[in-house]
Amino acid sequence: MATPQFDLRSRLATGEPYLFTWMTIPSSGLAAQLARLPFDGVCLDMQHGMIGFSDAVGMIAAINAAGRPALVRALWNDPATPGQAFDAGAVCLISPMINSRAEAEALVRAAKYPPMGARSWGGYTALQASGLSPADYLREANRLTMVFAMIETAEALANVEAIAATPGLDGLFVGPSDLSITLSRGAGIDKTGPATLDAMARISAAAKANGLVAGAFGGNAEVIGAFRKLGFTFFAAAVDVDLLHMGAAALRKSLGV
Ligand code: 3PY
Ligand code: MG
């Protein structure tokens, strides 16, 4: 069997922190640039980013051509997006707002080939991106593509042990903004407040108990540092627009005028 281009699962199994950039701007050119930054992968945010599927196709190709894995955060937990993202060559699908075991099961059904799920065959671009024959891709796809359930509501937290035990699920991914909004009943966003960190400790434990990867949206060093202490290893580390603003602010400051 040919060696697949990316083996995200084996990389994550090392337990070493995995830091990826997060794209909101729909541009293949920018995707190619972000893929060459010193991060481990590039995630396209199709929920809050301005990225539609026809944008994502070229962006995923550009990321893969630069030798980095492409990840996708879906618009919603719909049955079509996981297969579509994987068919286009992404190797990780992060689905927002998974609140129950039934929703987690639906996500796995959409993302995995039988017998684990019901993904439909037709990954022509994925075949090229993986470098595998159709037979090898069918045999390996459930291992080479990973699916993460976002835990980002009080309801999801209440159900997190049941969600984490869903057969075929590969990881939990915390959205700390939505999680803190729902835990505070809309009072505010507090990614590293005590209630959020308590919840995240429970989420990390549920992931660990089921052999899942524990991930979270980080965005800066303080947040990622706090989450790493709780056992999280898989992080959205830098948002495209933040990188622009940070780079511009640092350069402007360095000019001294
Ligand atoms: C959250 O923090 O709620 C997210 O979904 C990150 O984008
Ligand atoms: Mg969210």
JSON list of N, CA and C in Angstrom, two decimals, residues 200-243:
[
{"chain": "A", "resi": 200, "resn": "MET", "atom": "N", "xyz": [-14.10, 22.44, 31.43]},
{"chain": "A", "resi": 200, "resn": "MET", "atom": "CA", "xyz": [-13.10, 21.88, 30.53]},
{"chain": "A", "resi": 200, "resn": "MET", "atom": "C", "xyz": [-12.35, 20.72, 31.17]},
{"chain": "A", "resi": 201, "resn": "ALA", "atom": "N", "xyz": [-12.19, 20.76, 32.47]},
{"chain": "A", "resi": 201, "resn": "ALA", "atom": "CA", "xyz": [-11.56, 19.62, 33.15]},
{"chain": "A", "resi": 201, "resn": "ALA", "atom": "C", "xyz": [-12.44, 18.37, 33.00]},
{"chain": "A", "resi": 202, "resn": "ARG", "atom": "N", "xyz": [-13.74, 18.57, 33.12]},
{"chain": "A", "resi": 202, "resn": "ARG", "atom": "CA", "xyz": [-14.68, 17.44, 32.96]},
{"chain": "A", "resi": 202, "resn": "ARG", "atom": "C", "xyz": [-14.64, 16.92, 31.51]},
{"chain": "A", "resi": 203, "resn": "ILE", "atom": "N", "xyz": [-14.56, 17.82, 30.55]},
{"chain": "A", "resi": 203, "resn": "ILE", "atom": "CA", "xyz": [-14.52, 17.44, 29.13]},
{"chain": "A", "resi": 203, "resn": "ILE", "atom": "C", "xyz": [-13.22, 16.68, 28.83]},
{"chain": "A", "resi": 204, "resn": "SER", "atom": "N", "xyz": [-12.12, 17.17, 29.38]},
{"chain": "A", "resi": 204, "resn": "SER", "atom": "CA", "xyz": [-10.83, 16.50, 29.19]},
{"chain": "A", "resi": 204, "resn": "SER", "atom": "C", "xyz": [-10.87, 15.08, 29.77]},
{"chain": "A", "resi": 205, "resn": "ALA", "atom": "N", "xyz": [-11.46, 14.95, 30.95]},
{"chain": "A", "resi": 205, "resn": "ALA", "atom": "CA", "xyz": [-11.55, 13.62, 31.59]},
{"chain": "A", "resi": 205, "resn": "ALA", "atom": "C", "xyz": [-12.40, 12.68, 30.75]},
{"chain": "A", "resi": 206, "resn": "ALA", "atom": "N", "xyz": [-13.50, 13.19, 30.21]},
{"chain": "A", "resi": 206, "resn": "ALA", "atom": "CA", "xyz": [-14.38, 12.34, 29.38]},
{"chain": "A", "resi": 206, "resn": "ALA", "atom": "C", "xyz": [-13.65, 11.90, 28.11]},
{"chain": "A", "resi": 207, "resn": "ALA", "atom": "N", "xyz": [-12.87, 12.80, 27.53]},
{"chain": "A", "resi": 207, "resn": "ALA", "atom": "CA", "xyz": [-12.09, 12.44, 26.34]},
{"chain": "A", "resi": 207, "resn": "ALA", "atom": "C", "xyz": [-11.08, 11.35, 26.70]},
{"chain": "A", "resi": 208, "resn": "LYS", "atom": "N", "xyz": [-10.36, 11.58, 27.77]},
{"chain": "A", "resi": 208, "resn": "LYS", "atom": "CA", "xyz": [-9.31, 10.63, 28.18]},
{"chain": "A", "resi": 208, "resn": "LYS", "atom": "C", "xyz": [-9.90, 9.25, 28.47]},
{"chain": "A", "resi": 209, "resn": "ALA", "atom": "N", "xyz": [-11.03, 9.22, 29.16]},
{"chain": "A", "resi": 209, "resn": "ALA", "atom": "CA", "xyz": [-11.64, 7.94, 29.53]},
{"chain": "A", "resi": 209, "resn": "ALA", "atom": "C", "xyz": [-12.03, 7.12, 28.30]},
{"chain": "A", "resi": 210, "resn": "ASN", "atom": "N", "xyz": [-12.23, 7.80, 27.16]},
{"chain": "A", "resi": 210, "resn": "ASN", "atom": "CA", "xyz": [-12.66, 7.11, 25.95]},
{"chain": "A", "resi": 210, "resn": "ASN", "atom": "C", "xyz": [-11.60, 7.08, 24.86]},
{"chain": "A", "resi": 211, "resn": "GLY", "atom": "N", "xyz": [-10.38, 7.45, 25.21]},
{"chain": "A", "resi": 211, "resn": "GLY", "atom": "CA", "xyz": [-9.28, 7.42, 24.23]},
{"chain": "A", "resi": 211, "resn": "GLY", "atom": "C", "xyz": [-9.43, 8.45, 23.13]},
{"chain": "A", "resi": 212, "resn": "LEU", "atom": "N", "xyz": [-10.15, 9.55, 23.40]},
{"chain": "A", "resi": 212, "resn": "LEU", "atom": "CA", "xyz": [-10.36, 10.58, 22.38]},
{"chain": "A", "resi": 212, "resn": "LEU", "atom": "C", "xyz": [-9.32, 11.69, 22.53]},
{"chain": "A", "resi": 213, "resn": "VAL", "atom": "N", "xyz": [-9.08, 12.39, 21.43]},
{"chain": "A", "resi": 213, "resn": "VAL", "atom": "CA", "xyz": [-8.22, 13.57, 21.47]},
{"chain": "A", "resi": 213, "resn": "VAL", "atom": "C", "xyz": [-9.03, 14.71, 22.09]},
{"chain": "A", "resi": 214, "resn": "ALA", "atom": "N", "xyz": [-8.39, 15.47, 22.99]},
{"chain": "A", "resi": 214, "resn": "ALA", "atom": "CA", "xyz": [-9.05, 16.63, 23.60]},
{"chain": "A", "resi": 214, "resn": "ALA", "atom": "C", "xyz": [-8.51, 17.89, 22.94]},
{"chain": "A", "resi": 215, "resn": "GLY", "atom": "N", "xyz": [-9.40, 18.62, 22.28]},
{"chain": "A", "resi": 215, "resn": "GLY", "atom": "CA", "xyz": [-8.99, 19.83, 21.58]},
{"chain": "A", "resi": 215, "resn": "GLY", "atom": "C", "xyz": [-9.83, 21.02, 21.98]},
{"chain": "A", "resi": 216, "resn": "ALA", "atom": "N", "xyz": [-9.36, 22.19, 21.60]},
{"chain": "A", "resi": 216, "resn": "ALA", "atom": "CA", "xyz": [-10.11, 23.41, 21.93]},
{"chain": "A", "resi": 216, "resn": "ALA", "atom": "C", "xyz": [-9.67, 24.55, 21.03]},
{"chain": "A", "resi": 217, "resn": "PHE", "atom": "N", "xyz": [-10.57, 25.49, 20.90]},
{"chain": "A", "resi": 217, "resn": "PHE", "atom": "CA", "xyz": [-10.22, 26.74, 20.25]},
{"chain": "A", "resi": 217, "resn": "PHE", "atom": "C", "xyz": [-9.40, 27.54, 21.26]},
{"chain": "A", "resi": 218, "resn": "GLY", "atom": "N", "xyz": [-8.20, 27.90, 20.88]},
{"chain": "A", "resi": 218, "resn": "GLY", "atom": "CA", "xyz": [-7.33, 28.62, 21.82]},
{"chain": "A", "resi": 218, "resn": "GLY", "atom": "C", "xyz": [-7.23, 30.08, 21.45]},
{"chain": "A", "resi": 219, "resn": "GLY", "atom": "N", "xyz": [-6.43, 30.38, 20.45]},
{"chain": "A", "resi": 219, "resn": "GLY", "atom": "CA", "xyz": [-6.36, 31.74, 19.91]},
{"chain": "A", "resi": 219, "resn": "GLY", "atom": "C", "xyz": [-5.23, 32.58, 20.47]},
{"chain": "A", "resi": 220, "resn": "ASN", "atom": "N", "xyz": [-4.78, 32.27, 21.69]},
{"chain": "A", "resi": 220, "resn": "ASN", "atom": "CA", "xyz": [-3.60, 33.00, 22.19]},
{"chain": "A", "resi": 220, "resn": "ASN", "atom": "C", "xyz": [-2.88, 32.16, 23.25]},
{"chain": "A", "resi": 221, "resn": "ALA", "atom": "N", "xyz": [-1.71, 32.63, 23.64]},
{"chain": "A", "resi": 221, "resn": "ALA", "atom": "CA", "xyz": [-0.83, 31.84, 24.50]},
{"chain": "A", "resi": 221, "resn": "ALA", "atom": "C", "xyz": [-1.43, 31.61, 25.89]},
{"chain": "A", "resi": 222, "resn": "GLU", "atom": "N", "xyz": [-2.10, 32.63, 26.43]},
{"chain": "A", "resi": 222, "resn": "GLU", "atom": "CA", "xyz": [-2.66, 32.50, 27.78]},
{"chain": "A", "resi": 222, "resn": "GLU", "atom": "C", "xyz": [-3.74, 31.40, 27.80]},
{"chain": "A", "resi": 223, "resn": "VAL", "atom": "N", "xyz": [-4.62, 31.45, 26.82]},
{"chain": "A", "resi": 223, "resn": "VAL", "atom": "CA", "xyz": [-5.71, 30.48, 26.77]},
{"chain": "A", "resi": 223, "resn": "VAL", "atom": "C", "xyz": [-5.16, 29.07, 26.52]},
{"chain": "A", "resi": 224, "resn": "ILE", "atom": "N", "xyz": [-4.26, 28.96, 25.56]},
{"chain": "A", "resi": 224, "resn": "ILE", "atom": "CA", "xyz": [-3.71, 27.63, 25.25]},
{"chain": "A", "resi": 224, "resn": "ILE", "atom": "C", "xyz": [-2.94, 27.08, 26.46]},
{"chain": "A", "resi": 225, "resn": "GLY", "atom": "N", "xyz": [-2.20, 27.94, 27.14]},
{"chain": "A", "resi": 225, "resn": "GLY", "atom": "CA", "xyz": [-1.47, 27.50, 28.34]},
{"chain": "A", "resi": 225, "resn": "GLY", "atom": "C", "xyz": [-2.41, 26.95, 29.40]},
{"chain": "A", "resi": 226, "resn": "ALA", "atom": "N", "xyz": [-3.52, 27.66, 29.63]},
{"chain": "A", "resi": 226, "resn": "ALA", "atom": "CA", "xyz": [-4.49, 27.21, 30.65]},
{"chain": "A", "resi": 226, "resn": "ALA", "atom": "C", "xyz": [-5.10, 25.87, 30.25]},
{"chain": "A", "resi": 227, "resn": "PHE", "atom": "N", "xyz": [-5.41, 25.70, 28.97]},
{"chain": "A", "resi": 227, "resn": "PHE", "atom": "CA", "xyz": [-6.05, 24.47, 28.53]},
{"chain": "A", "resi": 227, "resn": "PHE", "atom": "C", "xyz": [-5.06, 23.30, 28.51]},
{"chain": "A", "resi": 228, "resn": "ARG", "atom": "N", "xyz": [-3.82, 23.58, 28.18]},
{"chain": "A", "resi": 228, "resn": "ARG", "atom": "CA", "xyz": [-2.82, 22.49, 28.20]},
{"chain": "A", "resi": 228, "resn": "ARG", "atom": "C", "xyz": [-2.69, 21.90, 29.59]},
{"chain": "A", "resi": 229, "resn": "LYS", "atom": "N", "xyz": [-2.79, 22.74, 30.62]},
{"chain": "A", "resi": 229, "resn": "LYS", "atom": "CA", "xyz": [-2.70, 22.22, 32.00]},
{"chain": "A", "resi": 229, "resn": "LYS", "atom": "C", "xyz": [-3.82, 21.22, 32.30]},
{"chain": "A", "resi": 230, "resn": "LEU", "atom": "N", "xyz": [-4.92, 21.31, 31.55]},
{"chain": "A", "resi": 230, "resn": "LEU", "atom": "CA", "xyz": [-6.06, 20.40, 31.78]},
{"chain": "A", "resi": 230, "resn": "LEU", "atom": "C", "xyz": [-5.98, 19.16, 30.89]},
{"chain": "A", "resi": 231, "resn": "GLY", "atom": "N", "xyz": [-4.92, 19.02, 30.13]},
{"chain": "A", "resi": 231, "resn": "GLY", "atom": "CA", "xyz": [-4.74, 17.81, 29.32]},
{"chain": "A", "resi": 231, "resn": "GLY", "atom": "C", "xyz": [-5.11, 17.98, 27.85]},
{"chain": "A", "resi": 232, "resn": "PHE", "atom": "N", "xyz": [-5.47, 19.18, 27.44]},
{"chain": "A", "resi": 232, "resn": "PHE", "atom": "CA", "xyz": [-5.80, 19.40, 26.02]},
{"chain": "A", "resi": 232, "resn": "PHE", "atom": "C", "xyz": [-4.51, 19.45, 25.20]},
{"chain": "A", "resi": 233, "resn": "THR", "atom": "N", "xyz": [-4.59, 18.90, 23.97]},
{"chain": "A", "resi": 233, "resn": "THR", "atom": "CA", "xyz": [-3.38, 18.85, 23.13]},
{"chain": "A", "resi": 233, "resn": "THR", "atom": "C", "xyz": [-3.59, 19.38, 21.71]},
{"chain": "A", "resi": 234, "resn": "PHE", "atom": "N", "xyz": [-4.83, 19.63, 21.31]},
{"chain": "A", "resi": 234, "resn": "PHE", "atom": "CA", "xyz": [-5.14, 19.92, 19.90]},
{"chain": "A", "resi": 234, "resn": "PHE", "atom": "C", "xyz": [-5.81, 21.29, 19.84]},
{"chain": "A", "resi": 235, "resn": "PHE", "atom": "N", "xyz": [-5.11, 22.27, 19.26]},
{"chain": "A", "resi": 235, "resn": "PHE", "atom": "CA", "xyz": [-5.56, 23.65, 19.40]},
{"chain": "A", "resi": 235, "resn": "PHE", "atom": "C", "xyz": [-5.65, 24.43, 18.10]},
{"chain": "A", "resi": 236, "resn": "ALA", "atom": "N", "xyz": [-6.75, 25.16, 17.95]},
{"chain": "A", "resi": 236, "resn": "ALA", "atom": "CA", "xyz": [-6.77, 26.27, 17.00]},
{"chain": "A", "resi": 236, "resn": "ALA", "atom": "C", "xyz": [-5.96, 27.37, 17.67]},
{"chain": "A", "resi": 237, "resn": "ALA", "atom": "N", "xyz": [-4.82, 27.71, 17.06]},
{"chain": "A", "resi": 237, "resn": "ALA", "atom": "CA", "xyz": [-3.87, 28.57, 17.77]},
{"chain": "A", "resi": 237, "resn": "ALA", "atom": "C", "xyz": [-3.85, 30.00, 17.26]},
{"chain": "A", "resi": 238, "resn": "ALA", "atom": "N", "xyz": [-4.19, 30.21, 15.99]},
{"chain": "A", "resi": 238, "resn": "ALA", "atom": "CA", "xyz": [-4.01, 31.55, 15.43]},
{"chain": "A", "resi": 238, "resn": "ALA", "atom": "C", "xyz": [-5.03, 31.77, 14.32]},
{"chain": "A", "resi": 239, "resn": "VAL", "atom": "N", "xyz": [-5.81, 32.83, 14.44]},
{"chain": "A", "resi": 239, "resn": "VAL", "atom": "CA", "xyz": [-6.84, 33.14, 13.44]},
{"chain": "A", "resi": 239, "resn": "VAL", "atom": "C", "xyz": [-6.23, 34.09, 12.39]},
{"chain": "A", "resi": 240, "resn": "ASP", "atom": "N", "xyz": [-6.58, 33.85, 11.12]},
{"chain": "A", "resi": 240, "resn": "ASP", "atom": "CA", "xyz": [-5.97, 34.65, 10.04]},
{"chain": "A", "resi": 240, "resn": "ASP", "atom": "C", "xyz": [-6.06, 36.15, 10.29]},
{"chain": "A", "resi": 241, "resn": "VAL", "atom": "N", "xyz": [-7.25, 36.64, 10.63]},
{"chain": "A", "resi": 241, "resn": "VAL", "atom": "CA", "xyz": [-7.38, 38.10, 10.81]},
{"chain": "A", "resi": 241, "resn": "VAL", "atom": "C", "xyz": [-6.58, 38.58, 12.02]},
{"chain": "A", "resi": 242, "resn": "ASP", "atom": "N", "xyz": [-6.49, 37.75, 13.07]},
{"chain": "A", "resi": 242, "resn": "ASP", "atom": "CA", "xyz": [-5.68, 38.14, 14.24]},
{"chain": "A", "resi": 242, "resn": "ASP", "atom": "C", "xyz": [-4.20, 38.24, 13.85]},
{"chain": "A", "resi": 243, "resn": "LEU", "atom": "N", "xyz": [-3.74, 37.29, 13.03]},
{"chain": "A", "resi": 243, "resn": "LEU", "atom": "CA", "xyz": [-2.34, 37.32, 12.60]},
{"chain": "A", "resi": 243, "resn": "LEU", "atom": "C", "xyz": [-2.04, 38.62, 11.85]}
]
